[in-house]
Structure formats: C-alpha cells, structure tokens
Amino acid sequence: MSDDVEAVLGFVAHQGFHFFLQTGGLGLIILGSVLQLKFAGVLDILGDERLATPVMLLAFGSLCTLLGFLGCCGAIRENYCLTVSFAVLLALVIMLETAAVITAYALHEDLRSGLSTQLQMGLSRYNRSSGVQMAWDQTQQTLSCCGVANSSDWSALGAIPDSCCIESSSGCARELAPLHPGGCMEKVENWILINAALVGELTP
C-alpha cells in the first residue's frame, strides 16, 4: 500500500513540476506581449537592446511551455524520446540562464554604456524623426522621466518636450510646469533588470 502511495505522490509531484513549467511559460508569454504593446516607445529607442526585454520573455515563455508539454506527455505515455528531449531542453535552459547571468555581470558597465549611447542617439534625433519623437514622448510619460540623465539633456535641442511634464498637456513645458525629476537612463535600466529577473523567477 505504501508503495502505491509513494508512486501516486511521485506522479503528482512530477506532473506538478510540468504544470508549473507550462503555467510559468504562459505567464511569460502574456507578460512579454503586454510589455511589447505598452512599452513600444521604450523598445523603439533601445533598438537592438530590445532582445533583453519582452522578446526574451516571449522566447523563454515559449520554451518553458514546450518543456512542460514534452515532460507531461513523456511521463503520461512513458515515451523515452519525449523524456530525453525534456531532459536535454531543461539542461539547455539552465545552461543558458547561467551563461546569461555571468555575461550580464561581466559586461555590466559595457551594457550600461551602450544603453546610454542608444538613448543619447535617440534624443539627438528627436526633432528629425516623428517616430523617434513619438517613442521618446511615450517613454517619458510611461516611465515618468525626462531626458537621459535629467531634463537638462534637452537644452541642446532648444526646448523641453511637453512629455517631460508631470501632468502633460500642450505647451506645459513652456509654461514652466513641474517636470519629472529623474532621467530615463536609470528607469530604462531598472526596467530591463526587472524583466530579466522575471525570466529567472518564472523559469527553472
């Protein structure tokens, strides 16, 4: 009788792990999709750096969902190939996560410098591209920030955009309305780190 109970408990624990993988994967896919839509402006400014945010969430979410499905099917059908595929992919995910953490730690300053350069380049094109202008306005309003380091970054362009105002409205910057006190560099960096941490928490 005890052997039967142990077998049932083992099966439940095994399936519970696969269910966690699938649920976590679907959660990452949903979160990545929401961020992709809500923070489109931030992603447009970041350019290639977007791979560190919603796209990474979508990729890991899809992989975790596939992992959970393979593991669940392999356990129920006692299929050797599916079980081996599950084990190989799980090991791959763990190795990729470990490599990503080590790389991010080792290249932290380079990544920060690249992020600053990307933001500065976007800011310099604010008056030359309606797409960049829209992206910066959305970023400043969404993240409640102004400029790269602070509002003084806009002085070279001659005027602070209205999206820097705490309560944004047409002409508010010219009327000396209160501005967001912090720059977008720190806010965007924290945003990327939060998304990376979510991937780590919702995957094995």
CSV table of C-alpha atoms in Angstrom, one decimal:
chain,number,residue,atom,x,y,z
A,1,MET,CA,0.0,0.0,0.0
A,2,SER,CA,2.8,2.4,0.9
A,3,ASP,CA,4.4,1.7,-2.5
A,4,ASP,CA,1.2,2.7,-4.2
A,5,VAL,CA,1.0,5.9,-2.2
A,6,GLU,CA,4.6,6.8,-3.0
A,7,ALA,CA,4.1,6.1,-6.6
A,8,VAL,CA,1.0,8.4,-6.7
A,9,LEU,CA,2.8,11.1,-4.8
A,10,GLY,CA,5.7,10.9,-7.1
A,11,PHE,CA,3.5,11.1,-10.2
A,12,VAL,CA,1.6,14.1,-8.7
A,13,ALA,CA,4.9,15.9,-7.9
A,14,HIS,CA,6.3,15.1,-11.3
A,15,GLN,CA,3.2,16.4,-13.1
A,16,GLY,CA,3.1,19.4,-10.7
A,17,PHE,CA,6.5,20.4,-11.9
A,18,HIS,CA,5.4,20.2,-15.6
A,19,PHE,CA,2.3,22.2,-14.8
A,20,PHE,CA,4.5,24.8,-13.1
A,21,LEU,CA,6.6,25.0,-16.3
A,22,GLN,CA,3.6,25.4,-18.6
A,23,THR,CA,1.9,27.9,-16.3
A,24,GLY,CA,5.2,29.9,-15.9
A,25,GLY,CA,5.7,29.8,-19.7
A,26,LEU,CA,2.3,31.0,-20.5
A,27,GLY,CA,2.7,33.8,-17.8
A,28,LEU,CA,5.9,34.9,-19.5
A,29,ILE,CA,4.3,34.9,-23.0
A,30,ILE,CA,1.4,37.0,-21.7
A,31,LEU,CA,3.7,39.4,-19.8
A,32,GLY,CA,6.0,39.8,-22.8
A,33,SER,CA,3.1,40.5,-25.1
A,34,VAL,CA,1.7,43.2,-22.7
A,35,LEU,CA,5.1,44.8,-22.3
A,36,GLN,CA,5.6,44.7,-26.1
A,37,LEU,CA,2.4,46.7,-26.5
A,38,LYS,CA,2.6,49.0,-23.5
A,39,PHE,CA,6.2,49.9,-23.8
A,40,ALA,CA,6.6,50.1,-27.6
A,41,GLY,CA,8.2,53.5,-27.3
A,42,VAL,CA,10.9,52.3,-25.0
A,43,LEU,CA,11.7,49.4,-27.3
A,44,ASP,CA,11.9,51.7,-30.3
A,45,ILE,CA,14.5,53.8,-28.6
A,46,LEU,CA,16.5,50.8,-27.4
A,47,GLY,CA,16.8,49.3,-30.9
A,48,ASP,CA,18.8,46.0,-30.6
A,49,GLU,CA,18.7,46.2,-26.8
A,50,ARG,CA,15.0,45.1,-27.0
A,51,LEU,CA,16.3,41.5,-27.0
A,52,ALA,CA,16.9,41.9,-23.3
A,53,THR,CA,13.2,42.7,-22.6
A,54,PRO,CA,9.8,41.5,-23.9
A,55,VAL,CA,11.3,39.4,-26.8
A,56,MET,CA,13.3,37.5,-24.2
A,57,LEU,CA,10.2,37.0,-22.1
A,58,LEU,CA,8.4,35.6,-25.1
A,59,ALA,CA,11.2,33.3,-26.1
A,60,PHE,CA,11.7,31.9,-22.6
A,61,GLY,CA,7.9,31.6,-22.2
A,62,SER,CA,7.6,29.6,-25.4
A,63,LEU,CA,10.5,27.3,-24.4
A,64,CYS,CA,9.1,26.7,-20.9
A,65,THR,CA,5.6,25.9,-22.3
A,66,LEU,CA,7.2,23.4,-24.8
A,67,LEU,CA,9.3,21.9,-21.9
A,68,GLY,CA,6.2,21.4,-19.8
A,69,PHE,CA,4.3,19.8,-22.6
A,70,LEU,CA,7.1,17.4,-23.5
A,71,GLY,CA,7.7,16.4,-19.9
A,72,CYS,CA,4.0,15.9,-19.3
A,73,CYS,CA,3.5,13.8,-22.5
A,74,GLY,CA,6.6,11.8,-21.8
A,75,ALA,CA,5.6,10.9,-18.3
A,76,ILE,CA,2.0,10.0,-19.1
A,77,ARG,CA,2.9,8.0,-22.2
A,78,GLU,CA,6.1,6.7,-20.7
A,79,ASN,CA,7.8,7.7,-24.0
A,80,TYR,CA,11.6,7.5,-23.8
A,81,CYS,CA,12.2,10.0,-26.7
A,82,LEU,CA,10.0,12.7,-25.2
A,83,THR,CA,11.5,12.2,-21.7
A,84,VAL,CA,15.0,12.5,-23.1
A,85,SER,CA,14.0,15.6,-25.1
A,86,PHE,CA,12.6,17.1,-22.0
A,87,ALA,CA,15.8,16.5,-20.0
A,88,VAL,CA,18.0,17.9,-22.8
A,89,LEU,CA,15.9,21.1,-23.2
A,90,LEU,CA,15.7,21.6,-19.4
A,91,ALA,CA,19.5,21.3,-19.2
A,92,LEU,CA,19.8,23.8,-22.1
A,93,VAL,CA,17.6,26.3,-20.3
A,94,ILE,CA,19.6,26.0,-17.1
A,95,MET,CA,22.9,26.5,-19.0
A,96,LEU,CA,21.5,29.5,-20.9
A,97,GLU,CA,20.3,31.1,-17.7
A,98,THR,CA,23.7,30.6,-16.1
A,99,ALA,CA,25.5,32.0,-19.1
A,100,ALA,CA,23.2,35.0,-19.3
A,101,VAL,CA,23.8,35.8,-15.6
A,102,ILE,CA,27.6,35.5,-15.9
A,103,THR,CA,27.7,37.6,-19.1
A,104,ALA,CA,25.4,40.3,-17.7
A,105,TYR,CA,27.6,40.6,-14.6
A,106,ALA,CA,30.9,40.6,-16.6
A,107,LEU,CA,29.7,43.1,-19.1
A,108,HIS,CA,27.5,45.3,-16.8
A,109,GLU,CA,29.4,48.5,-17.5
A,110,ASP,CA,29.6,47.9,-21.2
A,111,LEU,CA,25.9,47.3,-21.3
A,112,ARG,CA,25.2,50.4,-19.3
A,113,SER,CA,27.5,52.5,-21.6
A,114,GLY,CA,25.8,51.0,-24.7
A,115,LEU,CA,22.3,51.8,-23.2
A,116,SER,CA,23.4,55.4,-22.5
A,117,THR,CA,24.7,55.8,-26.1
A,118,GLN,CA,21.5,54.4,-27.5
A,119,LEU,CA,19.4,56.8,-25.5
A,120,GLN,CA,21.6,59.8,-26.4
A,121,MET,CA,21.4,58.9,-30.1
A,122,GLY,CA,17.6,58.7,-29.9
A,123,LEU,CA,17.4,62.0,-28.1
A,124,SER,CA,19.5,63.8,-30.7
A,125,ARG,CA,17.1,62.6,-33.4
A,126,TYR,CA,14.0,63.8,-31.6
A,127,ASN,CA,13.3,66.8,-33.9
A,128,ARG,CA,14.3,64.9,-37.1
A,129,SER,CA,12.0,61.9,-36.9
A,130,SER,CA,8.4,61.7,-35.9
A,131,GLY,CA,8.8,58.1,-35.0
A,132,VAL,CA,11.7,58.8,-32.6
A,133,GLN,CA,9.7,61.8,-31.2
A,134,MET,CA,6.7,59.6,-30.5
A,135,ALA,CA,8.9,56.9,-28.9
A,136,TRP,CA,10.6,59.4,-26.6
A,137,ASP,CA,7.3,61.0,-25.6
A,138,GLN,CA,5.8,57.7,-24.8
A,139,THR,CA,8.9,56.6,-22.8
A,140,GLN,CA,8.9,59.8,-20.7
A,141,GLN,CA,5.2,59.6,-20.0
A,142,THR,CA,5.2,55.8,-19.3
A,143,LEU,CA,8.3,55.8,-17.1
A,144,SER,CA,7.8,59.2,-15.6
A,145,CYS,CA,11.2,60.5,-16.6
A,146,CYS,CA,12.8,63.3,-18.6
A,147,GLY,CA,15.9,63.2,-20.7
A,148,VAL,CA,18.7,60.7,-20.4
A,149,ALA,CA,20.2,61.9,-17.0
A,150,ASN,CA,17.7,64.7,-16.4
A,151,SER,CA,15.8,67.5,-18.1
A,152,SER,CA,18.9,69.5,-18.9
A,153,ASP,CA,19.7,66.9,-21.6
A,154,TRP,CA,17.1,68.7,-23.8
A,155,SER,CA,18.8,72.1,-23.6
A,156,ALA,CA,20.9,71.3,-26.7
A,157,LEU,CA,17.7,70.8,-28.7
A,158,GLY,CA,16.4,74.2,-27.6
A,159,ALA,CA,13.2,73.1,-25.8
A,160,ILE,CA,12.0,70.6,-23.3
A,161,PRO,CA,9.2,68.4,-24.7
A,162,ASP,CA,5.7,68.5,-23.1
A,163,SER,CA,6.1,64.8,-22.3
A,164,CYS,CA,8.5,65.8,-19.6
A,165,CYS,CA,5.7,67.5,-17.6
A,166,ILE,CA,4.3,65.5,-14.6
A,167,GLU,CA,0.9,66.5,-15.9
A,168,SER,CA,1.4,66.5,-19.7
A,169,SER,CA,-0.5,69.0,-21.8
A,170,SER,CA,0.1,71.1,-24.8
A,171,GLY,CA,2.6,73.9,-24.0
A,172,CYS,CA,3.1,72.8,-20.4
A,173,ALA,CA,6.9,72.8,-20.6
A,174,ARG,CA,7.0,76.4,-21.9
A,175,GLU,CA,4.8,77.4,-19.1
A,176,LEU,CA,7.3,76.0,-16.6
A,177,ALA,CA,5.0,73.3,-15.3
A,178,PRO,CA,6.6,70.8,-12.9
A,179,LEU,CA,8.8,68.2,-14.7
A,180,HIS,CA,9.7,64.6,-14.0
A,181,PRO,CA,12.7,65.0,-11.7
A,182,GLY,CA,14.7,61.9,-12.8
A,183,GLY,CA,16.2,60.9,-16.1
A,184,CYS,CA,15.2,57.9,-18.3
A,185,MET,CA,18.6,56.2,-18.2
A,186,GLU,CA,18.1,54.7,-14.7
A,187,LYS,CA,14.4,54.0,-15.3
A,188,VAL,CA,15.1,52.1,-18.5
A,189,GLU,CA,18.0,50.2,-16.9
A,190,ASN,CA,15.8,49.1,-14.0
A,191,TRP,CA,13.0,48.2,-16.4
A,192,ILE,CA,15.4,45.8,-18.2
A,193,LEU,CA,16.7,44.3,-15.0
A,194,ILE,CA,13.1,43.7,-13.7
A,195,ASN,CA,12.2,41.9,-16.9
A,196,ALA,CA,15.4,39.8,-16.7
A,197,ALA,CA,14.6,38.9,-13.1
A,198,LEU,CA,11.1,37.9,-14.1
A,199,VAL,CA,12.5,35.4,-16.6
A,200,GLY,CA,14.8,34.0,-13.8
A,201,GLU,CA,11.9,33.6,-11.4
A,202,LEU,CA,9.4,32.1,-13.8
A,203,THR,CA,11.8,29.6,-15.4
A,204,PRO,CA,13.6,26.6,-13.7
